[in-house]
Amino acid sequence: MELPLDFATLRLIWWGLVGVLLIAFALTDGFDLGVGALLPFVAKTDEERRMAINTVGATWEGNQVWFILGGGAIFAAWPFVYAVSFSGFYLAMFLVLSALILRPVAFKYRSKRPGAKWRAMWDWALFIGGFVPALVFGVAMGNVLLGAPFRLNGDLRAFYDGSLLGLFTPFSLVAGLLSVAMLVLHGAAWLGLKAERGPVADRARMIGTVAGLLSIVLFAVGGLMVAYGDMGFRITGALDVHGPSNPLRTAVEAASGAWLDNYGRYPWMMIAPALGFLGAAAAVLGLWRRSEALAFGGSSLSAVGIIATVGLSMFPFILPSTVDPQSSLTVWNASSSHLTLFIMLLVTVVFLPLILLYTAWVYKVLWGRSSTAALKTNPDLY
Amino acid sequence: MDLAVVDLSRLQFALTALYHFLFVPLTLGLSFMLVIMESIYVMTRRPIWRTITRFWGVLFGINFVLGVATGLTMEFQFGMNWSYYSHYVGDIFGAPLAIEGLMAFFLEATFVGLMFFGWDKLKPVTHLFVTFLVALGTNLSALWILIANGWMQNPVGAAFNPDSMRMEVVDFMAVLFNPVAQAKFVHTVSAGYVCAAVFVMGVSAFYLLKGKHRGFAKRSMTVAAAFGLASSLSVVVLGDESGYALTDNQKMKLAALEAMWHTEEAPAGLTAIGFPSLEDRKTHYEIKIPYVLGLIATRSVDKPVEGILELVAIAEDRIERGVVAYDALEKIKADPTDMAARGQFETVRNDLGYGLLLKRYVEDPRLATPDQVKLAAWSTVPNVPVMFWTFRTMAGIGFLMIGLFATAFVLCTLRKHETRWFLRLAVLAIPLPWIAIEFGWILAEVGRQPWAVDGVLPTFLGASSLTVTQLWTTIIGFTLLYGALAVIEVGLILKAIKKGPFHEQEAQDQSAADAEPAVA
């Protein structure tokens, strides 16, 4: 059967789509994680905490699906990446999953009992459920840029030389802290939109401003490390963008500074890092001037810019290997088959707009600020 | 492969899947029962039905979050613990998981929040529609997961590609309309409906025994009796359909669950009871019911049902052809342009998986001795006593459930809701569907062994290259976390049941009374 789109085009489309999913996760569940990480610092009394929790109470569940869908989409579109990265980052994934398991339960169970100890326990669970994933996702991103210590044998089975502690390098820590700062800023901007004006919103503004400034600094430091640190990979041999998905058939070498190659070749890509900086600056300005829409719009653009910067800098690499560059996974050698990519695209074209439509409707129905007064009259609230 | 890593990976998967599967069936069934209850509310507008819907909704919510939380682990565990499996079949297996997210999970997760928080923001009909979308999403989730699982049982529509060293889709429609997947889906969701019906009926019976919330409990029980009767009948009928699907696609699984060592001449009899022994490859003290197995498995009285020893002999032939396939593949790996090797591979490609079974005994299957081939052929037999007993427990509970709900239906129709012996029985029955469901899962998955994907990829080859320490860390971690959450969950459900359905209204009346100025 002749498919209407060729293999290379589909591979490129799926690279874009997985990027869209990861960005959608950062934009929607990102503020849920941010609010979780902010919870102990912006809300002091039980009422304040409940109010803050209810700013995301009705929608976090749908937002989290972007994460699950991201996992499913990577499995379907890049089985290699799914197989190599999740087993390679095994204990880090376990940490993230444990933290994320705590979150749904904490939302649902916290207000089911009145005791102060009970509630304090779940508040910590919400904090861990927000902070740990934010940190580990960033650390993982940093490690993806650095390359992972894996190699593939002739049967394309993956082996690793890494450890959990090995994931924490100076660069990956900068990436991890950047991720935390970015999502805390986003969460603070969300609280500005959804929490009633008062002490919680004020504290969120304060912390959000600091997080925004830190975002800018850490993004700049990360950029300098990418430029001058020892990282980057380059494809050296002939490239068959239509070839079978077999990483061992691409010649690759490590090349310091190669992550900047794409910006020289395609200067328009500079838009991404520029958005990362300008968005964060706009968000800080918005927080400072109490312009909630500007703050949230800015933090969203900043997240888009930062994530896109990682993707564009590495293109066409997805997960390079430090111990055997030959095993590196790229857009052209780690995808699903032509037919699977095509079928998945059809399904996505039908369902993604539907999802956006009904999600927008749900947000519209639930629009409005969360307040402490409503806690007394509405038994449905957490 | 380090077999300790494989065993621990299997243990971990079994633990997390069995745990996840404690919550999913109740979610599947309770979501539709909420739709039924809320429909009655929307049609009659009687507030009691709103109370009924909201009370079971609270229990649904407590259960639902744990289903979601533990589902997260499942989604990533394939990549974490079954890395080579994920590479080998991700081209087919990943698609249903991703479609599940797009089509089903988004639907249920987006609307479940509105279902809980939208009572005062939506018109009753709109709210009912939201509840319906949650139920639809939940059940569609099960469909896609079981299409994925059904493919592992009966891998249709795919072929091995020697260039990418993995299975790739050739016919997606075949994957979708896989008869095993379809039979599994209807059997599994109706088992979930029975589970929810038993739960609602048992809790209602508890209230009636205590003489509390009687109007509420009788109405809930009537809904549960009708829903449960329909579902329990379909579980058994559709389970039988599931058995029929095995006849063509998983002969070994069928022979093992029947402990049928030799091919039964037509008409095959069903072993009602007996003690299968792995050592002497015989079933002791068996009592057979003539004709029944033939009817179930072949829908006829004149076709034989193949036995374990005959199937092992077939496996031996396939292993020998698998070695030829393996040899051709090695030649293609060494030289991708070797057309002779590609031609040879084409003729025996379907037996490659059988050749891989030898990797358990020898690094290079081409060097296997005849004894190792025999061992590998016998390794295709799953654990017969486990299969035999889990099947009988599951099916036994299935028939019990029909009896339970038929009785409930008659009593509810005669308005004898408070027949005490039955109420006690209904409370005692609460754990039974969970036992049947978990046993059904064990039956399906142990019955698939030694294959991760039937005839394609042996389980022991699918595992990730991890260390035993890493695995123990996560097994202990998940066990502690899951254990604590289970205790908390059961505690909260019991607390909600104790508070009863009218707690919320009482609290509201109370706060309304507090808010009234005392001067009037």
mmCIF file of N, CA and C in Angstrom, chain B residues 90-198:
data_model
loop_
_atom_site.group_PDB
_atom_site.id
_atom_site.type_symbol
_atom_site.label_atom_id
_atom_site.label_comp_id
_atom_site.label_asym_id
_atom_site.label_seq_id
_atom_site.Cartn_x
_atom_site.Cartn_y
_atom_site.Cartn_z
ATOM 1 N N GLY B 90 7.142 -2.688 20.113
ATOM 2 C CA GLY B 90 6.594 -1.341 20.326
ATOM 3 C C GLY B 90 5.857 -0.801 19.114
ATOM 4 N N ASP B 91 6.289 -1.203 17.934
ATOM 5 C CA ASP B 91 5.645 -0.718 16.713
ATOM 6 C C ASP B 91 4.157 -1.073 16.685
ATOM 7 N N ILE B 92 3.781 -2.199 17.303
ATOM 8 C CA ILE B 92 2.372 -2.600 17.357
ATOM 9 C C ILE B 92 1.790 -2.275 18.718
ATOM 10 N N PHE B 93 2.520 -2.627 19.767
ATOM 11 C CA PHE B 93 1.969 -2.554 21.120
ATOM 12 C C PHE B 93 1.811 -1.115 21.596
ATOM 13 N N GLY B 94 2.693 -0.220 21.146
ATOM 14 C CA GLY B 94 2.624 1.175 21.603
ATOM 15 C C GLY B 94 1.385 1.893 21.092
ATOM 16 N N ALA B 95 0.957 1.533 19.867
ATOM 17 C CA ALA B 95 -0.158 2.265 19.257
ATOM 18 C C ALA B 95 -1.442 2.200 20.089
ATOM 19 N N PRO B 96 -1.912 1.002 20.495
ATOM 20 C CA PRO B 96 -3.133 1.003 21.301
ATOM 21 C C PRO B 96 -2.984 1.778 22.612
ATOM 22 N N LEU B 97 -1.783 1.770 23.205
ATOM 23 C CA LEU B 97 -1.608 2.522 24.446
ATOM 24 C C LEU B 97 -1.751 4.021 24.191
ATOM 25 N N ALA B 98 -1.164 4.488 23.084
ATOM 26 C CA ALA B 98 -1.263 5.907 22.764
ATOM 27 C C ALA B 98 -2.704 6.264 22.399
ATOM 28 N N ILE B 99 -3.364 5.379 21.648
ATOM 29 C CA ILE B 99 -4.755 5.665 21.272
ATOM 30 C C ILE B 99 -5.642 5.661 22.519
ATOM 31 N N GLU B 100 -5.319 4.802 23.468
ATOM 32 C CA GLU B 100 -6.061 4.798 24.735
ATOM 33 C C GLU B 100 -6.002 6.179 25.364
ATOM 34 N N GLY B 101 -4.813 6.765 25.387
ATOM 35 C CA GLY B 101 -4.662 8.100 25.952
ATOM 36 C C GLY B 101 -5.490 9.127 25.193
ATOM 37 N N LEU B 102 -5.376 9.094 23.864
ATOM 38 C CA LEU B 102 -6.051 10.093 23.033
ATOM 39 C C LEU B 102 -7.572 9.961 23.082
ATOM 40 N N MET B 103 -8.045 8.728 22.959
ATOM 41 C CA MET B 103 -9.473 8.530 22.753
ATOM 42 C C MET B 103 -10.224 8.365 24.065
ATOM 43 N N ALA B 104 -9.591 7.711 25.035
ATOM 44 C CA ALA B 104 -10.344 7.293 26.210
ATOM 45 C C ALA B 104 -9.919 7.998 27.487
ATOM 46 N N PHE B 105 -8.629 7.960 27.784
ATOM 47 C CA PHE B 105 -8.207 8.438 29.089
ATOM 48 C C PHE B 105 -8.406 9.939 29.225
ATOM 49 N N PHE B 106 -8.188 10.667 28.137
ATOM 50 C CA PHE B 106 -8.442 12.103 28.168
ATOM 51 C C PHE B 106 -9.899 12.386 28.494
ATOM 52 N N LEU B 107 -10.771 11.596 27.886
ATOM 53 C CA LEU B 107 -12.200 11.782 28.076
ATOM 54 C C LEU B 107 -12.571 11.600 29.546
ATOM 55 N N GLU B 108 -12.185 10.461 30.119
ATOM 56 C CA GLU B 108 -12.601 10.199 31.495
ATOM 57 C C GLU B 108 -11.930 11.156 32.466
ATOM 58 N N ALA B 109 -10.651 11.462 32.254
ATOM 59 C CA ALA B 109 -9.941 12.287 33.241
ATOM 60 C C ALA B 109 -10.367 13.750 33.160
ATOM 61 N N THR B 110 -10.690 14.226 31.957
ATOM 62 C CA THR B 110 -11.118 15.615 31.838
ATOM 63 C C THR B 110 -12.506 15.807 32.446
ATOM 64 N N PHE B 111 -13.393 14.822 32.220
ATOM 65 C CA PHE B 111 -14.761 14.997 32.690
ATOM 66 C C PHE B 111 -14.976 14.531 34.123
ATOM 67 N N VAL B 112 -14.041 13.744 34.657
ATOM 68 C CA VAL B 112 -14.284 13.258 36.020
ATOM 69 C C VAL B 112 -14.247 14.426 37.009
ATOM 70 N N GLY B 113 -13.396 15.421 36.743
ATOM 71 C CA GLY B 113 -13.354 16.601 37.602
ATOM 72 C C GLY B 113 -14.665 17.353 37.548
ATOM 73 N N LEU B 114 -15.176 17.532 36.335
ATOM 74 C CA LEU B 114 -16.440 18.250 36.163
ATOM 75 C C LEU B 114 -17.592 17.464 36.788
ATOM 76 N N MET B 115 -17.485 16.119 36.739
ATOM 77 C CA MET B 115 -18.529 15.296 37.331
ATOM 78 C C MET B 115 -18.633 15.582 38.841
ATOM 79 N N PHE B 116 -17.486 15.743 39.485
ATOM 80 C CA PHE B 116 -17.521 15.995 40.932
ATOM 81 C C PHE B 116 -17.796 17.463 41.264
ATOM 82 N N PHE B 117 -17.240 18.367 40.451
ATOM 83 C CA PHE B 117 -17.313 19.788 40.804
ATOM 84 C C PHE B 117 -18.418 20.521 40.056
ATOM 85 N N GLY B 118 -19.114 19.816 39.167
ATOM 86 C CA GLY B 118 -20.052 20.524 38.294
ATOM 87 C C GLY B 118 -21.514 20.394 38.670
ATOM 88 N N TRP B 119 -21.816 19.804 39.838
ATOM 89 C CA TRP B 119 -23.226 19.608 40.203
ATOM 90 C C TRP B 119 -24.009 20.909 40.185
ATOM 91 N N ASP B 120 -23.401 22.000 40.654
ATOM 92 C CA ASP B 120 -24.133 23.265 40.728
ATOM 93 C C ASP B 120 -23.881 24.138 39.503
ATOM 94 N N LYS B 121 -22.975 23.711 38.649
ATOM 95 C CA LYS B 121 -22.640 24.555 37.506
ATOM 96 C C LYS B 121 -23.308 24.090 36.225
ATOM 97 N N LEU B 122 -23.896 22.891 36.235
ATOM 98 C CA LEU B 122 -24.457 22.331 35.013
ATOM 99 C C LEU B 122 -25.929 22.010 35.210
ATOM 100 N N LYS B 123 -26.688 22.029 34.094
ATOM 101 C CA LYS B 123 -28.078 21.561 34.147
ATOM 102 C C LYS B 123 -28.049 20.055 34.366
ATOM 103 N N PRO B 124 -29.096 19.486 35.012
ATOM 104 C CA PRO B 124 -29.071 18.035 35.292
ATOM 105 C C PRO B 124 -28.778 17.187 34.058
ATOM 106 N N VAL B 125 -29.386 17.518 32.927
ATOM 107 C CA VAL B 125 -29.162 16.687 31.737
ATOM 108 C C VAL B 125 -27.701 16.779 31.293
ATOM 109 N N THR B 126 -27.140 17.985 31.352
ATOM 110 C CA THR B 126 -25.740 18.150 30.961
ATOM 111 C C THR B 126 -24.838 17.367 31.914
ATOM 112 N N HIS B 127 -25.154 17.438 33.212
ATOM 113 C CA HIS B 127 -24.335 16.698 34.178
ATOM 114 C C HIS B 127 -24.404 15.199 33.915
ATOM 115 N N LEU B 128 -25.604 14.726 33.592
ATOM 116 C CA LEU B 128 -25.749 13.300 33.271
ATOM 117 C C LEU B 128 -24.867 12.945 32.076
ATOM 118 N N PHE B 129 -24.846 13.835 31.096
ATOM 119 C CA PHE B 129 -24.026 13.588 29.916
ATOM 120 C C PHE B 129 -22.540 13.506 30.299
ATOM 121 N N VAL B 130 -22.124 14.382 31.210
ATOM 122 C CA VAL B 130 -20.731 14.359 31.683
ATOM 123 C C VAL B 130 -20.428 13.024 32.365
ATOM 124 N N THR B 131 -21.354 12.584 33.223
ATOM 125 C CA THR B 131 -21.167 11.285 33.893
ATOM 126 C C THR B 131 -21.055 10.168 32.861
ATOM 127 N N PHE B 132 -21.906 10.263 31.839
ATOM 128 C CA PHE B 132 -21.870 9.249 30.786
ATOM 129 C C PHE B 132 -20.517 9.252 30.069
ATOM 130 N N LEU B 133 -19.974 10.455 29.819
ATOM 131 C CA LEU B 133 -18.683 10.519 29.127
ATOM 132 C C LEU B 133 -17.574 9.890 29.973
ATOM 133 N N VAL B 134 -17.663 10.061 31.303
ATOM 134 C CA VAL B 134 -16.671 9.419 32.179
ATOM 135 C C VAL B 134 -16.771 7.898 32.035
ATOM 136 N N ALA B 135 -18.009 7.393 32.059
ATOM 137 C CA ALA B 135 -18.199 5.943 31.940
ATOM 138 C C ALA B 135 -17.711 5.448 30.579
ATOM 139 N N LEU B 136 -18.050 6.211 29.553
ATOM 140 C CA LEU B 136 -17.624 5.832 28.200
ATOM 141 C C LEU B 136 -16.100 5.797 28.111
ATOM 142 N N GLY B 137 -15.460 6.838 28.638
ATOM 143 C CA GLY B 137 -13.998 6.912 28.591
ATOM 144 C C GLY B 137 -13.356 5.747 29.323
ATOM 145 N N THR B 138 -13.877 5.449 30.516
ATOM 146 C CA THR B 138 -13.333 4.349 31.308
ATOM 147 C C THR B 138 -13.401 3.038 30.540
ATOM 148 N N ASN B 139 -14.555 2.789 29.936
ATOM 149 C CA ASN B 139 -14.745 1.518 29.242
ATOM 150 C C ASN B 139 -13.956 1.452 27.939
ATOM 151 N N LEU B 140 -13.809 2.610 27.266
ATOM 152 C CA LEU B 140 -12.976 2.631 26.058
ATOM 153 C C LEU B 140 -11.507 2.389 26.412
ATOM 154 N N SER B 141 -11.100 2.881 27.578
ATOM 155 C CA SER B 141 -9.741 2.606 28.061
ATOM 156 C C SER B 141 -9.498 1.109 28.093
ATOM 157 N N ALA B 142 -10.455 0.411 28.693
ATOM 158 C CA ALA B 142 -10.321 -1.044 28.803
ATOM 159 C C ALA B 142 -10.232 -1.676 27.420
ATOM 160 N N LEU B 143 -11.011 -1.141 26.477
ATOM 161 C CA LEU B 143 -10.978 -1.695 25.119
ATOM 162 C C LEU B 143 -9.568 -1.641 24.541
ATOM 163 N N TRP B 144 -8.914 -0.476 24.640
ATOM 164 C CA TRP B 144 -7.603 -0.327 24.002
ATOM 165 C C TRP B 144 -6.521 -1.122 24.723
ATOM 166 N N ILE B 145 -6.633 -1.177 26.054
ATOM 167 C CA ILE B 145 -5.657 -1.967 26.798
ATOM 168 C C ILE B 145 -5.793 -3.436 26.428
ATOM 169 N N LEU B 146 -7.045 -3.881 26.257
ATOM 170 C CA LEU B 146 -7.232 -5.295 25.954
ATOM 171 C C LEU B 146 -6.925 -5.611 24.495
ATOM 172 N N ILE B 147 -7.002 -4.610 23.625
ATOM 173 C CA ILE B 147 -6.519 -4.829 22.261
ATOM 174 C C ILE B 147 -5.000 -5.046 22.312
ATOM 175 N N ALA B 148 -4.327 -4.247 23.136
ATOM 176 C CA ALA B 148 -2.882 -4.417 23.289
ATOM 177 C C ALA B 148 -2.581 -5.792 23.885
ATOM 178 N N ASN B 149 -3.288 -6.129 24.971
ATOM 179 C CA ASN B 149 -3.038 -7.414 25.613
ATOM 180 C C ASN B 149 -3.441 -8.579 24.705
ATOM 181 N N GLY B 150 -4.551 -8.406 23.984
ATOM 182 C CA GLY B 150 -5.011 -9.460 23.077
ATOM 183 C C GLY B 150 -3.971 -9.757 22.000
ATOM 184 N N TRP B 151 -3.247 -8.712 21.602
ATOM 185 C CA TRP B 151 -2.210 -8.942 20.591
ATOM 186 C C TRP B 151 -1.072 -9.794 21.154
ATOM 187 N N MET B 152 -0.788 -9.622 22.452
ATOM 188 C CA MET B 152 0.246 -10.464 23.069
ATOM 189 C C MET B 152 -0.193 -11.925 23.103
ATOM 190 N N GLN B 153 -1.501 -12.136 23.214
ATOM 191 C CA GLN B 153 -2.019 -13.505 23.259
ATOM 192 C C GLN B 153 -2.100 -14.103 21.859
ATOM 193 N N ASN B 154 -2.414 -13.247 20.897
ATOM 194 C CA ASN B 154 -2.638 -13.734 19.533
ATOM 195 C C ASN B 154 -2.103 -12.681 18.560
ATOM 196 N N PRO B 155 -0.796 -12.733 18.266
ATOM 197 C CA PRO B 155 -0.155 -11.630 17.540
ATOM 198 C C PRO B 155 -0.456 -11.623 16.041
ATOM 199 N N VAL B 156 -1.583 -11.044 15.683
ATOM 200 C CA VAL B 156 -1.994 -10.986 14.278
ATOM 201 C C VAL B 156 -1.518 -9.678 13.634
ATOM 202 N N GLY B 157 -1.511 -9.648 12.321
ATOM 203 C CA GLY B 157 -1.289 -8.413 11.570
ATOM 204 C C GLY B 157 0.101 -7.830 11.688
ATOM 205 N N ALA B 158 1.115 -8.661 12.028
ATOM 206 C CA ALA B 158 2.456 -8.132 12.194
ATOM 207 C C ALA B 158 3.481 -9.121 11.637
ATOM 208 N N ALA B 159 4.648 -8.619 11.261
ATOM 209 C CA ALA B 159 5.707 -9.489 10.756
ATOM 210 C C ALA B 159 7.060 -8.968 11.223
ATOM 211 N N PHE B 160 8.027 -9.878 11.330
ATOM 212 C CA PHE B 160 9.362 -9.491 11.765
ATOM 213 C C PHE B 160 10.099 -8.826 10.606
ATOM 214 N N ASN B 161 10.742 -7.685 10.897
ATOM 215 C CA ASN B 161 11.536 -6.993 9.885
ATOM 216 C C ASN B 161 13.015 -7.172 10.215
ATOM 217 N N PRO B 162 13.754 -7.913 9.386
ATOM 218 C CA PRO B 162 15.151 -8.203 9.715
ATOM 219 C C PRO B 162 16.053 -6.957 9.695
ATOM 220 N N ASP B 163 15.587 -5.865 9.075
ATOM 221 C CA ASP B 163 16.417 -4.664 9.049
ATOM 222 C C ASP B 163 16.343 -3.871 10.346
ATOM 223 N N SER B 164 15.150 -3.844 10.944
ATOM 224 C CA SER B 164 15.036 -3.123 12.211
ATOM 225 C C SER B 164 14.989 -4.087 13.388
ATOM 226 N N MET B 165 15.101 -5.388 13.128
ATOM 227 C CA MET B 165 15.191 -6.414 14.183
ATOM 228 C C MET B 165 14.012 -6.349 15.161
ATOM 229 N N ARG B 166 12.811 -6.203 14.604
ATOM 230 C CA ARG B 166 11.640 -6.135 15.482
ATOM 231 C C ARG B 166 10.392 -6.484 14.686
ATOM 232 N N MET B 167 9.286 -6.678 15.399
ATOM 233 C CA MET B 167 7.997 -6.908 14.760
ATOM 234 C C MET B 167 7.438 -5.565 14.293
ATOM 235 N N GLU B 168 6.861 -5.553 13.079
ATOM 236 C CA GLU B 168 6.231 -4.325 12.584
ATOM 237 C C GLU B 168 4.828 -4.629 12.075
ATOM 238 N N VAL B 169 3.969 -3.613 12.152
ATOM 239 C CA VAL B 169 2.583 -3.774 11.728
ATOM 240 C C VAL B 169 2.511 -3.968 10.218
ATOM 241 N N VAL B 170 1.727 -4.944 9.779
ATOM 242 C CA VAL B 170 1.431 -5.026 8.343
ATOM 243 C C VAL B 170 -0.064 -4.833 8.092
ATOM 244 N N ASP B 171 -0.898 -5.157 9.090
ATOM 245 C CA ASP B 171 -2.342 -5.020 8.906
ATOM 246 C C ASP B 171 -2.957 -4.548 10.224
ATOM 247 N N PHE B 172 -3.175 -3.229 10.319
ATOM 248 C CA PHE B 172 -3.641 -2.679 11.593
ATOM 249 C C PHE B 172 -5.067 -3.123 11.905
ATOM 250 N N MET B 173 -5.876 -3.298 10.859
ATOM 251 C CA MET B 173 -7.261 -3.736 11.078
ATOM 252 C C MET B 173 -7.285 -5.101 11.764
ATOM 253 N N ALA B 174 -6.340 -5.965 11.397
ATOM 254 C CA ALA B 174 -6.281 -7.286 12.031
ATOM 255 C C ALA B 174 -5.973 -7.144 13.514
ATOM 256 N N VAL B 175 -5.107 -6.176 13.870
ATOM 257 C CA VAL B 175 -4.792 -5.943 15.282
ATOM 258 C C VAL B 175 -6.042 -5.459 16.019
ATOM 259 N N LEU B 176 -6.803 -4.564 15.361
ATOM 260 C CA LEU B 176 -8.019 -4.020 15.978
ATOM 261 C C LEU B 176 -9.092 -5.076 16.178
ATOM 262 N N PHE B 177 -9.316 -5.864 15.135
ATOM 263 C CA PHE B 177 -10.425 -6.810 15.192
ATOM 264 C C PHE B 177 -9.958 -8.214 15.540
ATOM 265 N N ASN B 178 -8.864 -8.295 16.267
ATOM 266 C CA ASN B 178 -8.338 -9.550 16.776
ATOM 267 C C ASN B 178 -9.414 -10.266 17.612
ATOM 268 N N PRO B 179 -9.825 -11.474 17.215
ATOM 269 C CA PRO B 179 -10.913 -12.135 17.953
ATOM 270 C C PRO B 179 -10.605 -12.327 19.435
ATOM 271 N N VAL B 180 -9.345 -12.602 19.764
ATOM 272 C CA VAL B 180 -8.991 -12.793 21.180
ATOM 273 C C VAL B 180 -9.201 -11.492 21.943
ATOM 274 N N ALA B 181 -8.796 -10.365 21.341
ATOM 275 C CA ALA B 181 -8.946 -9.064 22.004
ATOM 276 C C ALA B 181 -10.417 -8.753 22.229
ATOM 277 N N GLN B 182 -11.235 -9.002 21.212
ATOM 278 C CA GLN B 182 -12.659 -8.675 21.340
ATOM 279 C C GLN B 182 -13.310 -9.533 22.433
ATOM 280 N N ALA B 183 -12.979 -10.840 22.431
ATOM 281 C CA ALA B 183 -13.560 -11.726 23.439
ATOM 282 C C ALA B 183 -13.119 -11.317 24.841
ATOM 283 N N LYS B 184 -11.841 -10.938 24.967
ATOM 284 C CA LYS B 184 -11.303 -10.518 26.257
ATOM 285 C C LYS B 184 -11.985 -9.248 26.751
ATOM 286 N N PHE B 185 -12.185 -8.303 25.824
ATOM 287 C CA PHE B 185 -12.762 -7.020 26.212
ATOM 288 C C PHE B 185 -14.149 -7.207 26.818
ATOM 289 N N VAL B 186 -15.036 -7.890 26.077
ATOM 290 C CA VAL B 186 -16.402 -8.011 26.582
ATOM 291 C C VAL B 186 -16.445 -8.830 27.879
ATOM 292 N N HIS B 187 -15.615 -9.842 27.960
ATOM 293 C CA HIS B 187 -15.579 -10.668 29.181
ATOM 294 C C HIS B 187 -15.072 -9.835 30.365
ATOM 295 N N THR B 188 -14.012 -9.060 30.144
ATOM 296 C CA THR B 188 -13.411 -8.294 31.234
ATOM 297 C C THR B 188 -14.312 -7.158 31.707
ATOM 298 N N VAL B 189 -14.883 -6.390 30.773
ATOM 299 C CA VAL B 189 -15.733 -5.289 31.250
ATOM 300 C C VAL B 189 -16.980 -5.827 31.942
ATOM 301 N N SER B 190 -17.558 -6.928 31.442
ATOM 302 C CA SER B 190 -18.750 -7.396 32.165
ATOM 303 C C SER B 190 -18.369 -7.943 33.536
ATOM 304 N N ALA B 191 -17.156 -8.483 33.673
ATOM 305 C CA ALA B 191 -16.705 -8.890 35.009
ATOM 306 C C ALA B 191 -16.609 -7.657 35.922
ATOM 307 N N GLY B 192 -16.167 -6.542 35.351
ATOM 308 C CA GLY B 192 -16.122 -5.291 36.120
ATOM 309 C C GLY B 192 -17.516 -4.851 36.545
ATOM 310 N N TYR B 193 -18.491 -5.038 35.664
ATOM 311 C CA TYR B 193 -19.869 -4.653 36.019
ATOM 312 C C TYR B 193 -20.378 -5.512 37.174
ATOM 313 N N VAL B 194 -20.067 -6.816 37.131
ATOM 314 C CA VAL B 194 -20.487 -7.699 38.220
ATOM 315 C C VAL B 194 -19.845 -7.241 39.528
ATOM 316 N N CYS B 195 -18.573 -6.890 39.451
ATOM 317 C CA CYS B 195 -17.836 -6.464 40.636
ATOM 318 C C CYS B 195 -18.523 -5.258 41.281
ATOM 319 N N ALA B 196 -18.886 -4.272 40.465
ATOM 320 C CA ALA B 196 -19.533 -3.077 40.998
ATOM 321 C C ALA B 196 -20.914 -3.405 41.541
ATOM 322 N N ALA B 197 -21.642 -4.289 40.841
ATOM 323 C CA ALA B 197 -22.985 -4.642 41.298
ATOM 324 C C ALA B 197 -22.919 -5.356 42.651
ATOM 325 N N VAL B 198 -21.950 -6.252 42.817
ATOM 326 C CA VAL B 198 -21.801 -6.957 44.095
ATOM 327 C C VAL B 198 -21.450 -5.955 45.200
#
